[in-house]
Coordinates of C-alpha atoms in Angstrom, one line a residue:
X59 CA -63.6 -72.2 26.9
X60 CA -62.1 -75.4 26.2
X61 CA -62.5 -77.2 22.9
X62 CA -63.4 -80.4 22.0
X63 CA -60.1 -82.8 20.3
X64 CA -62.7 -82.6 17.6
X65 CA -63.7 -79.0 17.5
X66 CA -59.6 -79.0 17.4
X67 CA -59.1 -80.5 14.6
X68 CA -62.1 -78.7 12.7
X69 CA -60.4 -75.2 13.7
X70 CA -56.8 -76.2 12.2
X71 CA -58.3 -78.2 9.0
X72 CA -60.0 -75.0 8.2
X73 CA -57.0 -72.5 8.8
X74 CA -54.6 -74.9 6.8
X75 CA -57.0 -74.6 3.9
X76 CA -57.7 -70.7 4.3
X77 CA -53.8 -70.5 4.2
X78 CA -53.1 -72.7 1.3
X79 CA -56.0 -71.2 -0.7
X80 CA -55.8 -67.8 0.2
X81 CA -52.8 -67.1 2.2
X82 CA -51.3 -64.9 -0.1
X83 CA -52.3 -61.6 -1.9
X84 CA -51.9 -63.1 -4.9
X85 CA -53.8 -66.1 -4.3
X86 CA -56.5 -63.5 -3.0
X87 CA -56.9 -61.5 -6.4
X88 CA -57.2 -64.8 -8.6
X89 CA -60.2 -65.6 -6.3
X90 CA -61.6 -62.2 -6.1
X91 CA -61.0 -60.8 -9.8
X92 CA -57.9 -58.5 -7.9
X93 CA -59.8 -57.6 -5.1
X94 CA -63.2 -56.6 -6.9
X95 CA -65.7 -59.7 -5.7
X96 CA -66.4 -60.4 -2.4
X97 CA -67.3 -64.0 -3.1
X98 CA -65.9 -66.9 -4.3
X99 CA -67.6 -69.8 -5.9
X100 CA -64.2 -72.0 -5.7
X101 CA -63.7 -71.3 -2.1
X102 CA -67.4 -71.8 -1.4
X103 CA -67.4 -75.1 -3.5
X104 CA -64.3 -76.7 -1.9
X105 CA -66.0 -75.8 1.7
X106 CA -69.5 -77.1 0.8
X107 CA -67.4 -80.5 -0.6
X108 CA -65.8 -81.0 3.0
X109 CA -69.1 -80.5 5.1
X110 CA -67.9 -76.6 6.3
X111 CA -71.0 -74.8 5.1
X112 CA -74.3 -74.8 7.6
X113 CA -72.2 -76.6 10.1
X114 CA -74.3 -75.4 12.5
X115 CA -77.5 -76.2 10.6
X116 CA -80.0 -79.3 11.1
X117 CA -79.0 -82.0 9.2
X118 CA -82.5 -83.1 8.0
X119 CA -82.5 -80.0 6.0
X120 CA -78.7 -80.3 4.7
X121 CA -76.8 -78.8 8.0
X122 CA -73.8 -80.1 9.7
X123 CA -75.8 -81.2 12.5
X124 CA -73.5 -79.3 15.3
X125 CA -73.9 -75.8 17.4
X126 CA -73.3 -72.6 17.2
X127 CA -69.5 -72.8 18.8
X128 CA -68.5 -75.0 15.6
X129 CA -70.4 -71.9 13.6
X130 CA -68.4 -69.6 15.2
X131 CA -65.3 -71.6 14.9
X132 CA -65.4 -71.8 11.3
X133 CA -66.5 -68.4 11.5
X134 CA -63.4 -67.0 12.8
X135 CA -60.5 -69.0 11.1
X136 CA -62.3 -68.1 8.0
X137 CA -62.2 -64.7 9.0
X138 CA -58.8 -64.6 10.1
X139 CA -58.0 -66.4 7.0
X140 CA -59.3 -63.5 4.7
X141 CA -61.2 -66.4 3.0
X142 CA -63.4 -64.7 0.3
X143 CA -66.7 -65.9 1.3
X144 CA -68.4 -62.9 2.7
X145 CA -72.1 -63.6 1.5
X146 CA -72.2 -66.8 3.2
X147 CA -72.6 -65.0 6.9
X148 CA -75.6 -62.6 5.2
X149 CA -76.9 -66.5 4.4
X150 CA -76.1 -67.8 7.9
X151 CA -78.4 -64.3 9.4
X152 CA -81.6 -65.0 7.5
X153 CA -81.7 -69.0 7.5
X154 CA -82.3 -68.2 11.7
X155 CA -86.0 -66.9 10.8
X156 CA -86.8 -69.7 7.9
X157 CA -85.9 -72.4 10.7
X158 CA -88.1 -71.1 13.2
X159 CA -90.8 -69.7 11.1
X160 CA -90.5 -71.1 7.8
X161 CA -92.4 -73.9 5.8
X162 CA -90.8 -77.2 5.7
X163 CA -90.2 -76.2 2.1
X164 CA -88.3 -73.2 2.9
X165 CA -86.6 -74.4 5.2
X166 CA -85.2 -77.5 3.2
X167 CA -84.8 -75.0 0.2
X168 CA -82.1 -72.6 2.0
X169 CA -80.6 -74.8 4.4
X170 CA -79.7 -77.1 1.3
X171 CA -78.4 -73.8 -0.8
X172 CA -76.4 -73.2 2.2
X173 CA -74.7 -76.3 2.5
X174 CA -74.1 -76.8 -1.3
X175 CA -72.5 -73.6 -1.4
X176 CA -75.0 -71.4 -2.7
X177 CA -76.3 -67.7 -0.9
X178 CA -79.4 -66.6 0.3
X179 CA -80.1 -62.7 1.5
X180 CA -81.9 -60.8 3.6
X181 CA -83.4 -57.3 2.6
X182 CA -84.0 -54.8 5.7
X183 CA -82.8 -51.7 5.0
X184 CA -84.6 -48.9 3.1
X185 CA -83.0 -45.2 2.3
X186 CA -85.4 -43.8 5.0
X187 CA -85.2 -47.0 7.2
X188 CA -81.9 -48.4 8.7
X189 CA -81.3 -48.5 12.3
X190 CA -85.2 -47.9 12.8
X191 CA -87.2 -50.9 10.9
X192 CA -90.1 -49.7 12.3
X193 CA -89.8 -47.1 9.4
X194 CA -90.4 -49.9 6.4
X195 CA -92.3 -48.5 3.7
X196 CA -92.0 -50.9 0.7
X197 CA -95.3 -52.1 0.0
X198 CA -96.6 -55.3 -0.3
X199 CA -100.7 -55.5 -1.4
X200 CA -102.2 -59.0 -1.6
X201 CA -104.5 -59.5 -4.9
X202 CA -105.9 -63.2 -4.8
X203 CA -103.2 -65.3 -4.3
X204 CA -100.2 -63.1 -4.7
X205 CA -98.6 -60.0 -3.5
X206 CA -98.0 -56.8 -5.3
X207 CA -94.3 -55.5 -4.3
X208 CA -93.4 -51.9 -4.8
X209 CA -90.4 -50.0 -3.2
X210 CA -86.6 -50.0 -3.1
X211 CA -84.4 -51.6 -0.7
X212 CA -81.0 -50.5 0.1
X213 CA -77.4 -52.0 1.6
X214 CA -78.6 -55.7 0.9
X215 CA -75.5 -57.8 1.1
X216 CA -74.8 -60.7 -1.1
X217 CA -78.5 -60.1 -3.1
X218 CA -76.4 -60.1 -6.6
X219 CA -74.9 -63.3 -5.8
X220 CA -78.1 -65.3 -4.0
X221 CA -81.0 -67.5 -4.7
X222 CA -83.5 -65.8 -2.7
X223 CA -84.0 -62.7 -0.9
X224 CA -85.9 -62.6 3.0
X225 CA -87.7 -59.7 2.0
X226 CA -89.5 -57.4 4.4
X227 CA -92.6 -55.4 3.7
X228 CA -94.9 -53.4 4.9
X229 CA -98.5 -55.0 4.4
X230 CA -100.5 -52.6 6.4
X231 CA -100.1 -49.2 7.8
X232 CA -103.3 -49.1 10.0
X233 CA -101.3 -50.0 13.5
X234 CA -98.3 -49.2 15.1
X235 CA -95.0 -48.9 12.8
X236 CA -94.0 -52.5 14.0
X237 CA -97.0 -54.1 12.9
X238 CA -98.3 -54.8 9.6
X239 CA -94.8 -56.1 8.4
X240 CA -94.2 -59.2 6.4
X241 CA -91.1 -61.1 5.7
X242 CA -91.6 -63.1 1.7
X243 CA -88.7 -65.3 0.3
X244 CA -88.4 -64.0 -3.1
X245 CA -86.1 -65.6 -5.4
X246 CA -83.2 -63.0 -7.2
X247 CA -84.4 -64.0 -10.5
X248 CA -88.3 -62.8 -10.0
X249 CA -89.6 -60.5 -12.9
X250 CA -90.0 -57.0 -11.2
X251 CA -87.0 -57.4 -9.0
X252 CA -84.0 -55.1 -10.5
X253 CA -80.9 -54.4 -8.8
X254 CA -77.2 -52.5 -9.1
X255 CA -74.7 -52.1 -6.7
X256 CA -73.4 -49.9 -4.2
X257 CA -70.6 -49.1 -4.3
X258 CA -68.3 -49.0 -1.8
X259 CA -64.7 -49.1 -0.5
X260 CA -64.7 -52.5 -0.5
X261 CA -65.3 -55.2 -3.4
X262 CA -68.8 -55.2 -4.3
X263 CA -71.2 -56.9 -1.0
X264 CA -74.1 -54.3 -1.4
X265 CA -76.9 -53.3 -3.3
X266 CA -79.9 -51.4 -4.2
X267 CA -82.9 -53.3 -4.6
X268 CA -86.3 -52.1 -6.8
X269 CA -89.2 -53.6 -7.1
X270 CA -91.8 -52.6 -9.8
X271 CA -95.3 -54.4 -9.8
X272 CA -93.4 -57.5 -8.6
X273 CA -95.6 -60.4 -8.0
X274 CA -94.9 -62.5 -4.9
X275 CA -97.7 -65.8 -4.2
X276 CA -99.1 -65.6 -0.8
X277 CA -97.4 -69.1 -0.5
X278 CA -93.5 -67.1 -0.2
X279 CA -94.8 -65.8 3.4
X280 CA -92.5 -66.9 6.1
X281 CA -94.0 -67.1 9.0
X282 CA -97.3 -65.3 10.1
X283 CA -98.8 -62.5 8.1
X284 CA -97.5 -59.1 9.7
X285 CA -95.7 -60.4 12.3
X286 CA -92.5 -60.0 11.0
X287 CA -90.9 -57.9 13.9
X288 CA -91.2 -61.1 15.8
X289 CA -90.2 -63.4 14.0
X290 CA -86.8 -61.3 13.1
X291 CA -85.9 -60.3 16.6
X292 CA -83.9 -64.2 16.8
X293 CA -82.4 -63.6 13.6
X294 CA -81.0 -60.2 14.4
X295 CA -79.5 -61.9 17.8
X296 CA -77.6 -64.4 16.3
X297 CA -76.6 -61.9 13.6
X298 CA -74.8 -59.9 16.2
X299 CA -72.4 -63.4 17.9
X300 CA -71.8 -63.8 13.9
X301 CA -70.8 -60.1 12.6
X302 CA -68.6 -60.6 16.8
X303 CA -67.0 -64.0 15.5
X304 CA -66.0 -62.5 12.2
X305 CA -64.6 -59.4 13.7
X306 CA -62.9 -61.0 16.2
X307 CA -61.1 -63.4 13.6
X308 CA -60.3 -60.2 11.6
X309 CA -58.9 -58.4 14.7
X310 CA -56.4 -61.4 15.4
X311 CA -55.8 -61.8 11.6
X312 CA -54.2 -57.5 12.0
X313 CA -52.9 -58.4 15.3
X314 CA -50.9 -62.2 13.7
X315 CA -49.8 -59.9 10.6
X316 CA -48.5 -56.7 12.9
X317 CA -46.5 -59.3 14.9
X318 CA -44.8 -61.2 11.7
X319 CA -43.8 -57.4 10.6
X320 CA -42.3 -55.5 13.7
X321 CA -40.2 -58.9 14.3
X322 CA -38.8 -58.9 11.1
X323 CA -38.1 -54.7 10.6
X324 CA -35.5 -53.3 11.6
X325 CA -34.7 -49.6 12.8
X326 CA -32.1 -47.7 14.6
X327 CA -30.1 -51.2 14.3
X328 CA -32.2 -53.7 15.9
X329 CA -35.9 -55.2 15.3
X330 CA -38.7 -52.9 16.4
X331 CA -40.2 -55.5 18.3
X332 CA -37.8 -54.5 20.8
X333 CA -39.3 -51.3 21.3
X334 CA -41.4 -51.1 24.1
X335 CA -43.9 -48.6 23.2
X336 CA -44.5 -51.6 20.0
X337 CA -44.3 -54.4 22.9
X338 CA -47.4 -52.5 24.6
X339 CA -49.5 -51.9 21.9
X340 CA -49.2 -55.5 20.8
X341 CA -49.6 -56.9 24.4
X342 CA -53.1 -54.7 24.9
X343 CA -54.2 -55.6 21.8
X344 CA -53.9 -59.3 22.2
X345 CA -55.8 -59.3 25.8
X346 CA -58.6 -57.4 24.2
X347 CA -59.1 -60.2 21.4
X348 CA -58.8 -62.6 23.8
X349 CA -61.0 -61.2 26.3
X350 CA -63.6 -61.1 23.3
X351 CA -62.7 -64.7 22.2
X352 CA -63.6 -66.0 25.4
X353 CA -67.3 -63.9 25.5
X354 CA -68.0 -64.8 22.4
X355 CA -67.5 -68.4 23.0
X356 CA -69.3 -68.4 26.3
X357 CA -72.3 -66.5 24.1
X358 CA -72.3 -69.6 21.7
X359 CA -71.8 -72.5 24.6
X360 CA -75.5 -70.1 26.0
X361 CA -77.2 -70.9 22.9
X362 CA -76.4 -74.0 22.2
X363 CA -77.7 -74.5 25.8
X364 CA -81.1 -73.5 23.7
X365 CA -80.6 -70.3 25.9
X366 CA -80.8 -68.0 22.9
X367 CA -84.1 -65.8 23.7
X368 CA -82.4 -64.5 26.8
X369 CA -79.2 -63.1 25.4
X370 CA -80.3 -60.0 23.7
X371 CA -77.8 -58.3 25.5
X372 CA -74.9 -60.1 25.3
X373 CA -75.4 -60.6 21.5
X374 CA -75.2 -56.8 21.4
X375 CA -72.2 -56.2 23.7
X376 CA -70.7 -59.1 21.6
X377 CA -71.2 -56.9 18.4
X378 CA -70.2 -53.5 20.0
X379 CA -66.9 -55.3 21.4
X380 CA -65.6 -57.3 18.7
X381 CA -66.1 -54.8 16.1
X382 CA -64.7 -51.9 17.7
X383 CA -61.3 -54.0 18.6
X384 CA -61.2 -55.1 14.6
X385 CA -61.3 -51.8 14.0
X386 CA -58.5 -51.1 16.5
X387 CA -56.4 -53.8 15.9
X388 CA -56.2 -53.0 12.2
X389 CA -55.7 -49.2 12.7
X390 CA -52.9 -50.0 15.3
X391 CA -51.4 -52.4 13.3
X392 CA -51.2 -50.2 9.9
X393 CA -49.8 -47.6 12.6
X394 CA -46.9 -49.9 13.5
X395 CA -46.2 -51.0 10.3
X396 CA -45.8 -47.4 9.0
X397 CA -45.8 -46.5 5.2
X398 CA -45.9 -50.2 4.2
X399 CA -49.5 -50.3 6.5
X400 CA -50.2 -48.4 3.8
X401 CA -49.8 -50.3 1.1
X402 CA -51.6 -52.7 -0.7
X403 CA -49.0 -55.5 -1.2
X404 CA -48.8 -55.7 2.6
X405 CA -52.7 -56.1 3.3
X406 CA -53.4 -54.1 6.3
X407 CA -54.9 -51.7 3.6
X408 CA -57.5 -54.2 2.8
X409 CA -58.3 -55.2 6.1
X410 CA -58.5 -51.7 7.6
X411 CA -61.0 -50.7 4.6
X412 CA -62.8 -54.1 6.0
X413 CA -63.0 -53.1 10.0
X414 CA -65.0 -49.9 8.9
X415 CA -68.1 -51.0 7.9
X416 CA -69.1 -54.0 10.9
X417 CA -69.5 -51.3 13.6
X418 CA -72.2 -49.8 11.6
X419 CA -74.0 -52.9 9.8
X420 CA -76.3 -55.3 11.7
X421 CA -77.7 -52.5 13.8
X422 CA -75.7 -49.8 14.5
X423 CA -73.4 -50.0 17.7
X424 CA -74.9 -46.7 18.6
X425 CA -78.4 -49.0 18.4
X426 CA -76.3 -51.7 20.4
X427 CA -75.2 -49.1 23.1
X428 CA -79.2 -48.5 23.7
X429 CA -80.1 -52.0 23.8
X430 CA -77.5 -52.7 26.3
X431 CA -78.7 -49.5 28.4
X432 CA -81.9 -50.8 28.0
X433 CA -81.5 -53.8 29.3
X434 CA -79.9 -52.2 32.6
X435 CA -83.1 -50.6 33.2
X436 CA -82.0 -47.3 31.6

């Protein structure tokens, strides 16, 4: 697609900042306490300040006002930029569901903590629940005015570092597994609500959430009483185009940094850029991430289009795509720049460790292989 002069502008403003602030290992481990946060408030700040944050949001709740092409603009020069703001697309996921189901409270309360900088959650996941939801067991029991919340949560990204938590529950077990659940906005610092982190790889992003005799009011439900499936089926969409923007950013971030080395190194007397086996591998890799740019981009131009509910299946080919060539990109590239792939000063460490995880979070790309079949009349 073509961009706007405007949507021009936006895209190099926020890569110049993402390399001034960020450009640099160094720069990176100030922000992230040497690579141990995932999140960082100054980063977060200095975007909220310029408008960045929930550009894609409404404005009468605190938004930037635009679509889902500036979203995924900003999406993927932050990406490619390595900017440390990873909660903020966990944020991006669950605000969906409060602006079509929530309260006019709710909705005002996230979008604003969005656009000021602050995180919000979302909490899916169980130990016996992951790529089938259907399995939720956490318990929710309504007493009077409030719920009782019992039951752990697992992999929730962001949770130590949000306001609230989109919480789903099970309210009754009478029906079918995808009825009776219930999503609740729950707010991090609720009595009842413990939580310690997963840990991982990666700088800490997840993290085990328990809930002990946790007492939620009736008034946290967003949405309709046990129609959660529903009301998260939008949601999960557009999580798929974001976790396909991000990816995509991060696969031309490998490819950009494989390019600056193999010019620069030399073997056997002369760059290995000249080497045509490198040449190849470089020239595949950058029709892949453009071939993905230019879906993902065509996905976002669909839903701004208020096409959304129709593109189940290109969300999920955008998600299976994107992440498998981040993945790719940075295993070719640490490939290509041998030993010093390897090593942390050079990055492709880090962003190797980061390519891992997308394929599986955000519903499985197994799970995205049988919604695409699915959808083919398979």
């Amino acid at each position: 697609m073509r961009f706007t002069d405007e949507q021009q502008h936006f895209a190099r403003a926020v890569r110049d900042l993402c390399d001034a602030e960020c450009g640099t290992l160094s720069k990176r481990d100030v922000l992230t306490e040497n690579g141990t946060v995932a999140n960082s408030p100054e980063i977060l700040a200095k975007m909220a300040k310029l408008g960045w944050l929930g550009v894609s949001l409404p404005e009468q709740y605190g938004g930037g006002g635009a679509g889902m092409v500036d979203e995924c603009i900003f999406l993927e020069e932050t990406s490619r930029g390595l900017a440390p703001i990873i909660g903020y697309s966990t944020g991006l996921t669950a605000v969906q569901t409060y602006l079509r189901y929530g309260t006019e409270e709710q909705k005002k309360s996230v979008v604003t903590n969005m656009a000021s900088g602050k995180l919000e959650a979302i909490a899916l996941s169980e130990p016996g629940a992951g790529s089938d939801l259907g399995g939720v067991r956490i318990k929710a029991e309504r007493v009077g005015d409030h719920y009782i919340v019992n039951g752990q949560k697992t992999w929730i990204s962001a949770a130590h570092v949000a306001e609230n938590i989109l919480l789903l529950v099970r309210e009754d077990s009478s029906g079918p597994k995808h009825q009776g659940l219930t999503l609740l906005m729950v707010p991090t610092d609720t009595p009842g609500l413990t939580m310690h982190e997963v840990k991982t790889m990666e700088a800490r992003t997840c993290n085990d959430l328990y809930f002990t005799d946790a007492q939620i009011p009736v008034s946290a439900v967003v949405g309709q009483p046990g129609q959660a499936w529903k009301h998260l089926m939008r949601g999960l969409s557009v999580e798929r185009l974001i976790i396909a923007t991000m990816s995509m950013g991060a696969a031309q971030r490998s490819l950009d940094d494989a390019i600056a080395f193999v010019k620069d190194r030399e073997q056997f007397g002369r760059s290995i850029s000249s080497f045509q086996a490198i040449r190849h591998r470089i020239a595949d890799l950058a029709t892949e991430i453009d071939y993905c740019r230019t879906f993902v981009y065509s996905v976002a131009e669909r839903i701004d289009a208020g096409e959304e509910d129709s593109l189940n299946r290109q969300g999920s080919m955008a998600k299976l795509k994107c992440t498998e060539i981040a993945k790719k990109s940075a295993l070719e590239a640490m490939q290509m720049m041998g030993g010093y792939g390897y090593a942390r000063e050079y990055g492709m460490e880090e962003q190797v460790r980061r390519s891992l995880a997308p394929p599986i979070y955000g519903g499985t790309n197994e799970i995205q292989r049988d919604i695409i079949s699915k959808s083919l009349g398979l």
